[in-house]
Short mmCIF file of C-alpha atoms and ligand atoms in Angstrom, two decimals:
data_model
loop_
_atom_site.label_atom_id
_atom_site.label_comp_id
_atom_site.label_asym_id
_atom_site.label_seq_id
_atom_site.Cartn_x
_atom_site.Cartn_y
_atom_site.Cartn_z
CA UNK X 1 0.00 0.00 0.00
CA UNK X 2 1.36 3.55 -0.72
CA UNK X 3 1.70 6.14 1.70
CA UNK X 4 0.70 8.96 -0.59
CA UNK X 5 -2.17 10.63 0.34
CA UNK X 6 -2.13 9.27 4.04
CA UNK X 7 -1.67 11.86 7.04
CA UNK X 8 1.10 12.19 9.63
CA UNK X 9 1.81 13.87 12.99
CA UNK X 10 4.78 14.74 13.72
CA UNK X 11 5.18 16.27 17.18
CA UNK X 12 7.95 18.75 17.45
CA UNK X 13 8.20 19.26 14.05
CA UNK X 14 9.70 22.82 13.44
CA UNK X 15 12.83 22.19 13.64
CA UNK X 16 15.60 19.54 13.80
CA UNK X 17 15.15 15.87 13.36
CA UNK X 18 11.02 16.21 13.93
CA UNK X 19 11.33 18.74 10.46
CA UNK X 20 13.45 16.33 8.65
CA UNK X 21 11.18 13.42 9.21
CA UNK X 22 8.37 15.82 7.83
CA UNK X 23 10.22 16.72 4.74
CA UNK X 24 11.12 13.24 4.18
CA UNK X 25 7.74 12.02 4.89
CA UNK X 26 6.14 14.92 2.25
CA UNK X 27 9.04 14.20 -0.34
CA UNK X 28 6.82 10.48 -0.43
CA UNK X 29 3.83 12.30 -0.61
CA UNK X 30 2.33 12.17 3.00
CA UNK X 31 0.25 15.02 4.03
CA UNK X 32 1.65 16.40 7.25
CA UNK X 33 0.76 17.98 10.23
CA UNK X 34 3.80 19.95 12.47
CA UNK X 35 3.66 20.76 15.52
CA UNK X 36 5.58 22.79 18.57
CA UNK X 37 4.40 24.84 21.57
CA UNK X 38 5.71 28.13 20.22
CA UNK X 39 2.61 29.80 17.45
CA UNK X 40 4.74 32.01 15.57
CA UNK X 41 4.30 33.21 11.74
CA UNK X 42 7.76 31.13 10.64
CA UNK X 43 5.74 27.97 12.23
CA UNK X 44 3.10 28.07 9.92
CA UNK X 45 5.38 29.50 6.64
CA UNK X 46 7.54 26.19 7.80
CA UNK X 47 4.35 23.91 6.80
CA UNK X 48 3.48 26.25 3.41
CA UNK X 49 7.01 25.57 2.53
CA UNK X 50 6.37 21.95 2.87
CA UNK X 51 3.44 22.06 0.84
CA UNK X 52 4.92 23.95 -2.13
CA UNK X 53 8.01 22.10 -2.38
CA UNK X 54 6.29 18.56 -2.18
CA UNK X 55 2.74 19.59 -3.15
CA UNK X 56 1.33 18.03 -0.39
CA UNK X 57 -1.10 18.93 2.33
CA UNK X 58 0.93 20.68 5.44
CA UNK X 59 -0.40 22.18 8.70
CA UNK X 60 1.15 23.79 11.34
CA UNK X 61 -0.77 22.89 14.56
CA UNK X 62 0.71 24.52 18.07
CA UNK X 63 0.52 22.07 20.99
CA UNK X 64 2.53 21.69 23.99
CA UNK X 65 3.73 18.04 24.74
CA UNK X 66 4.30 18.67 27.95
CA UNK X 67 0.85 19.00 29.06
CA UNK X 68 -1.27 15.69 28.27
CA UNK X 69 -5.10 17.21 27.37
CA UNK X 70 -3.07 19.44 24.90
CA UNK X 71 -1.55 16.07 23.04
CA UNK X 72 -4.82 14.55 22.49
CA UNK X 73 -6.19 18.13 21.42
CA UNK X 74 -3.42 17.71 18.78
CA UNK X 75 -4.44 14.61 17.26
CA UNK X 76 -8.12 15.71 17.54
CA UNK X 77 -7.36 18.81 15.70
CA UNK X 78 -4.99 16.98 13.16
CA UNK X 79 -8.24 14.79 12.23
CA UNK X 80 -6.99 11.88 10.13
CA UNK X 81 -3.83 10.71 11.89
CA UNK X 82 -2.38 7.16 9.85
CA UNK X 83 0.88 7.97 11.04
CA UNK X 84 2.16 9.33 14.19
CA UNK X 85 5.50 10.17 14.75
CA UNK X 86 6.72 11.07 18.59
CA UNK X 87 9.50 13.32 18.37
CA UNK X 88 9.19 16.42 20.16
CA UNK X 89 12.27 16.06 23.39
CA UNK X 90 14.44 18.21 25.38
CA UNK X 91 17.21 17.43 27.16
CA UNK X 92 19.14 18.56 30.95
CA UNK X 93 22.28 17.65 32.12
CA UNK X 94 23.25 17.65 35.60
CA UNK X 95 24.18 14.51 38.68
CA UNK X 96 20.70 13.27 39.56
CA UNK X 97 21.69 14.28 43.12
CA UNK X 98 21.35 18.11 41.90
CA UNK X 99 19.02 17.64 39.04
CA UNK X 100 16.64 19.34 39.50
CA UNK X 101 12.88 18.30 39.53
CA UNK X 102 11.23 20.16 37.45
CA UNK X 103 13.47 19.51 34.46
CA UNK X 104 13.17 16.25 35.56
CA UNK X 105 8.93 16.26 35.10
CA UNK X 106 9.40 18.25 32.13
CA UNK X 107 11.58 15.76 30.09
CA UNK X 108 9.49 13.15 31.46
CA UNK X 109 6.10 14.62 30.57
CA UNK X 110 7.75 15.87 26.86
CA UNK X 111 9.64 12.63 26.09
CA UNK X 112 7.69 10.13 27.54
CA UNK X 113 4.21 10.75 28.81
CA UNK X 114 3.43 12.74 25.48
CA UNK X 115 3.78 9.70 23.99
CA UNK X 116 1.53 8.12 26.08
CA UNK X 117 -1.04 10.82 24.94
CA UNK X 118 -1.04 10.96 21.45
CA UNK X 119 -1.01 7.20 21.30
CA UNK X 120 -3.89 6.73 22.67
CA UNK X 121 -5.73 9.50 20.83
CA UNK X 122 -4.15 8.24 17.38
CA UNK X 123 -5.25 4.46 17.89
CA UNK X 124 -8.45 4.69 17.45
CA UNK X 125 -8.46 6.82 14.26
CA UNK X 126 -5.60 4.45 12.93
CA UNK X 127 -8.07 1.38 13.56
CA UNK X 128 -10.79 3.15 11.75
CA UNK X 129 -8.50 3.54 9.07
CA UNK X 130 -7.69 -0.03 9.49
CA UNK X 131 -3.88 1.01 8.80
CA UNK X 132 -1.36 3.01 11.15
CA UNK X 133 1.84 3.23 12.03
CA UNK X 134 3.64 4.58 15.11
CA UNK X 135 7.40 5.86 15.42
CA UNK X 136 8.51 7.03 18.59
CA UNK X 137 11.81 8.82 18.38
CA UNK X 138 14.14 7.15 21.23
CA UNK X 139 17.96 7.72 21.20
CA UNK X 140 20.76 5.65 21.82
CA UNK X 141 20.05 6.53 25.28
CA UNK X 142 17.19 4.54 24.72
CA UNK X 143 19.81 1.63 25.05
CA UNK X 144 22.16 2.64 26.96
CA UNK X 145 22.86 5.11 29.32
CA UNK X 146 25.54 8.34 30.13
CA UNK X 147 26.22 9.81 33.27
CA UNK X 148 24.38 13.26 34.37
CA UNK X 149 21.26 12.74 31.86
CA UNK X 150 18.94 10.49 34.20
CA UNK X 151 15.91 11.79 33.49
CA UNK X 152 16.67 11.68 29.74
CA UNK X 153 17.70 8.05 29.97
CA UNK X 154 14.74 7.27 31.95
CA UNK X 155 12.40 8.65 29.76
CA UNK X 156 14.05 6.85 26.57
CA UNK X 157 13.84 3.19 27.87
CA UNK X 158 10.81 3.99 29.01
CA UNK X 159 9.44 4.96 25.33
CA UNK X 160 11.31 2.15 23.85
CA UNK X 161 9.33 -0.32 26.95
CA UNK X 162 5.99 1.62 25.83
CA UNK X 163 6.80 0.87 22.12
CA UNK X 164 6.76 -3.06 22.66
CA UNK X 165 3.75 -2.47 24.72
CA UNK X 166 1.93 -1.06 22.17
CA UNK X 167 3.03 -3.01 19.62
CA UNK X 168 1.53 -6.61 21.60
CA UNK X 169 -1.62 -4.03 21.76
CA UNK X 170 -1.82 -3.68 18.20
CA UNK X 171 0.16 -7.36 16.71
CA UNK X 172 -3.07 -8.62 15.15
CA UNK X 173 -3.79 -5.49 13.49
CA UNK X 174 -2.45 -3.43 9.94
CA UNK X 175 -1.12 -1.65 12.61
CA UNK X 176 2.76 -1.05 13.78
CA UNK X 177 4.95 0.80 16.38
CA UNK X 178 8.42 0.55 16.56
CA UNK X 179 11.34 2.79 17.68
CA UNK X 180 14.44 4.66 16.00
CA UNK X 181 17.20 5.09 18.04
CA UNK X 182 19.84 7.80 16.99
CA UNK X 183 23.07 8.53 18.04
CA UNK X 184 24.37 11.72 17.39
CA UNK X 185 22.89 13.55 14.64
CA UNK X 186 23.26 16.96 12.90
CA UNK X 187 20.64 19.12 13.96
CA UNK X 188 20.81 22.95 13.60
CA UNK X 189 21.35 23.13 17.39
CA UNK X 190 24.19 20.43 17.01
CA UNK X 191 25.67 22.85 14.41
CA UNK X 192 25.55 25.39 16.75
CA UNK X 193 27.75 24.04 19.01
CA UNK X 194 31.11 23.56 16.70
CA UNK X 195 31.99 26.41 16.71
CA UNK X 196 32.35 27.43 20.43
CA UNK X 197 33.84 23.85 20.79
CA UNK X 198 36.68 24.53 18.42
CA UNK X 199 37.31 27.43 20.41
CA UNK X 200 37.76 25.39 24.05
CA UNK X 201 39.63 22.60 22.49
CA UNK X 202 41.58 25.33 19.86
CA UNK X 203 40.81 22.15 16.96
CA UNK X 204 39.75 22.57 13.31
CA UNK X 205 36.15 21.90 12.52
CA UNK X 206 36.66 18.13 11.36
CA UNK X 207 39.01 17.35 14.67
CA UNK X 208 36.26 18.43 17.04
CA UNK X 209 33.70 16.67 15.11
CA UNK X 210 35.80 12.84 15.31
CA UNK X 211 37.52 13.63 18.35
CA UNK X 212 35.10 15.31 21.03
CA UNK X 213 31.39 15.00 19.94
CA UNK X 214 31.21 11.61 18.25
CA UNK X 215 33.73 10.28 20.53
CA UNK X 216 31.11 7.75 21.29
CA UNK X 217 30.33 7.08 17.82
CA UNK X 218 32.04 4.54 15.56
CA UNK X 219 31.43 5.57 12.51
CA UNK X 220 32.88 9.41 13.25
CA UNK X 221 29.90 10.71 11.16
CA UNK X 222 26.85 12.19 12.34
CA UNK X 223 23.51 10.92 11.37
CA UNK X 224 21.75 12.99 9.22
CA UNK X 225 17.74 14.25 9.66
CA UNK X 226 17.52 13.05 5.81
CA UNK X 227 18.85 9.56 7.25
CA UNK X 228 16.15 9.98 10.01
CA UNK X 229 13.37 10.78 7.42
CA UNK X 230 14.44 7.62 4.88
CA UNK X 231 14.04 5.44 8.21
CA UNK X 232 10.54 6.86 9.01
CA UNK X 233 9.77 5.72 5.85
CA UNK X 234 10.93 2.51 5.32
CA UNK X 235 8.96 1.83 8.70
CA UNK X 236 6.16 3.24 6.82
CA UNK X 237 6.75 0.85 3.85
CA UNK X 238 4.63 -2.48 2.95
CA UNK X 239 8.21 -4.50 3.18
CA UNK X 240 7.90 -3.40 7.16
CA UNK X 241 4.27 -4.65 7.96
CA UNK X 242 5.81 -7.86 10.33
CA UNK X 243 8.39 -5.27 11.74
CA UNK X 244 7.02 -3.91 15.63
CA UNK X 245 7.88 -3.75 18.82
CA UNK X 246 11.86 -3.34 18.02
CA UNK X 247 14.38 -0.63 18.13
CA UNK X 248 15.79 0.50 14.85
CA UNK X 249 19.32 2.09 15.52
CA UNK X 250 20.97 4.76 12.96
CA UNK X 251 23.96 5.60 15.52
CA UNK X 252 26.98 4.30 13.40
CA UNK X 253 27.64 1.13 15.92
CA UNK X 254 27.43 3.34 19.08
CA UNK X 255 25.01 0.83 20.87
CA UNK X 256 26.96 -2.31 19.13
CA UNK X 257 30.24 -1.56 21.21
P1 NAD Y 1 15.43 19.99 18.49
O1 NAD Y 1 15.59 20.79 19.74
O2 NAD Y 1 15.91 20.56 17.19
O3 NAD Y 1 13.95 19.51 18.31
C1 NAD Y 1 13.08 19.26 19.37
C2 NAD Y 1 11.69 19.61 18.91
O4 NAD Y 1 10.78 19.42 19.99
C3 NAD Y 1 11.58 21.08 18.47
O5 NAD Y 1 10.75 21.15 17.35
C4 NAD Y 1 10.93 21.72 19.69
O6 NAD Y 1 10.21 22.89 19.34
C5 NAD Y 1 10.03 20.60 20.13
N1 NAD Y 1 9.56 20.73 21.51
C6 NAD Y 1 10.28 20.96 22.63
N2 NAD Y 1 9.45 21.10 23.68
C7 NAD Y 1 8.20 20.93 23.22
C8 NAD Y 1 6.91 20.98 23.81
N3 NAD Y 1 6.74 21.23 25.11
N4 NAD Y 1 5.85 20.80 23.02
C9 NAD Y 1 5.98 20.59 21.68
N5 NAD Y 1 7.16 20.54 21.06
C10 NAD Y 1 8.26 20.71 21.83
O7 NAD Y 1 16.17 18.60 18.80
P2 NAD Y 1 16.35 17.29 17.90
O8 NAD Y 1 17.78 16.92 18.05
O9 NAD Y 1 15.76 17.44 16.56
O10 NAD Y 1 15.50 16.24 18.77
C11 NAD Y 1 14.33 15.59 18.29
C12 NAD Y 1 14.18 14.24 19.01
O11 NAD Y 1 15.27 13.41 18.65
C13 NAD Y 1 14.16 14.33 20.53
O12 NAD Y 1 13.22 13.43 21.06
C14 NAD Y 1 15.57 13.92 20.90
O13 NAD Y 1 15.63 13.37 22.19
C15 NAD Y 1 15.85 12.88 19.84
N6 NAD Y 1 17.28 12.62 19.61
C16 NAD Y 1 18.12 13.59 19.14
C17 NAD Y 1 19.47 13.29 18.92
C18 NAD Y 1 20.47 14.31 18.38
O14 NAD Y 1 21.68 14.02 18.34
N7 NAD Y 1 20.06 15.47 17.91
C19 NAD Y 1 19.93 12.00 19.20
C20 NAD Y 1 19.03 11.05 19.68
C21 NAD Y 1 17.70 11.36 19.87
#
């Protein structure tokens, strides 16, 4: 079955990984539906964008996924939902002995319990459909875990536990939730970063990329949002009907060492 013509959700869509997905997901001619907390004009130019480039349907719907009546208002508002992607996430830093708690019930409510939300709201329209698919966006910290991010780790397995959950909920159904786990991938806010880094560590651009930030990663390269988006889509794809309740990883053997 095709995927044009069907509708996704992306949550925390307007910028990043969640945007990339979107494009990708347009470029194969899904109608789309982004979404942040923030209602500003360049929100809603972001979706027009999308729908001249790929002539495809594209809304710009604001919701914050931090606050769970406002997730299910999302997929309400979206109307047809066949695909729902759960991507919006933020991130703290800090020893969980001075983290401090409302980061920690914000990454929890944003990176997990949204999830929880928009799930539930999107099942029921998917089994009308009688077709869906559900992505949640873990991390490699969906796998494994770092020091100083134990909220963020928390939150991850607990998607990737929610994703298996769902996907017993759903086995006998045209209907599929899995989980993509990234390692470190170029976002504009990633970008952002180099620079000042090259400063501290006085290395070229390529240096501080191998050396410091994908230290952890194998391959040396970043994963790209395009790279993200191509996964989406493959997940969307007939050949991945018998593929749920497992973690996809794109982290260039991060999670395999
Ligand atoms: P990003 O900051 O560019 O994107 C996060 C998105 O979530 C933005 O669109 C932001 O507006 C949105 N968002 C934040 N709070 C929100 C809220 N309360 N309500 C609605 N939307 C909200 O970061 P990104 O790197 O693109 O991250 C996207 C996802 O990918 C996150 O779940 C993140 O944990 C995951 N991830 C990122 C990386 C990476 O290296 N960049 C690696 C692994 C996993």
């Amino acid at each position: 079955m095709s995927v044009t013509g069907k509708t996704a959700v992306i949550t925390g869509s307007n910028s990043g990984i969640g945007l990339g997905i979107a494009r990708e997901l347009a470029r194969a001619g899904v109608n789309v539906v982004l979404n942040s907390f923030t209602d500003r004009e360049e929100d809603h130019a972001l979706a027009a964008g999308i729908a001249e480039e790929f002539g495809v349907e594209a809304r710009y719907i604001q919701a914050d996924m931090s606050k769970g009546e406002e997730c299910r208002a999302l997929i309400e508002k979206a109307g047809t939902c066949d695909i729902l992607v759960n991507n919006a996430g933020i991130q703290h830093v800090a020893p969980i002995d001075e983290f401090p708690e409302d980061k920690w019930n914000a990454i929890i409510a944003i990176n997990l319990s949204s999830a929880f939300h928009t799930t539930a709201a999107a099942l029921p329209k998917m089994r009308a459909a009688g077709w869906g698919r559900v992505v949640n966006i873990a991390s490699a910290h969906g796998l494994t875990a770092s020091p100083y991010k134990s909220a963020y780790v928390a939150a991850k397995h607990g998607i990737v536990g929610m994703t298996k959950t769902v996907a017993l909920e759903t086995a006998e159904e045209p209907i599929t939730c899995n989980a993509i786990c990234p390692g470190y991938v170029l976002t504009p806010l990633v970008e952002a970063q180099i620079p000042d880094t090259m400063e501290k560590y006085n290395m070229g651009r390529e240096e501080v990329i191998k050396k410091v930030m994908l230290e952890r990663q194998p391959s040396r390269e970043f994963a790209t949002v395009e790279q993200l988006g191509g996964t989406v889509n493959f997940l969307c794809s007939d050949a991945a009907q018998q593929i749920t309740g497992t973690t996809i990883s794109v982290d260039g053997g991060w999670t395999a060492l």
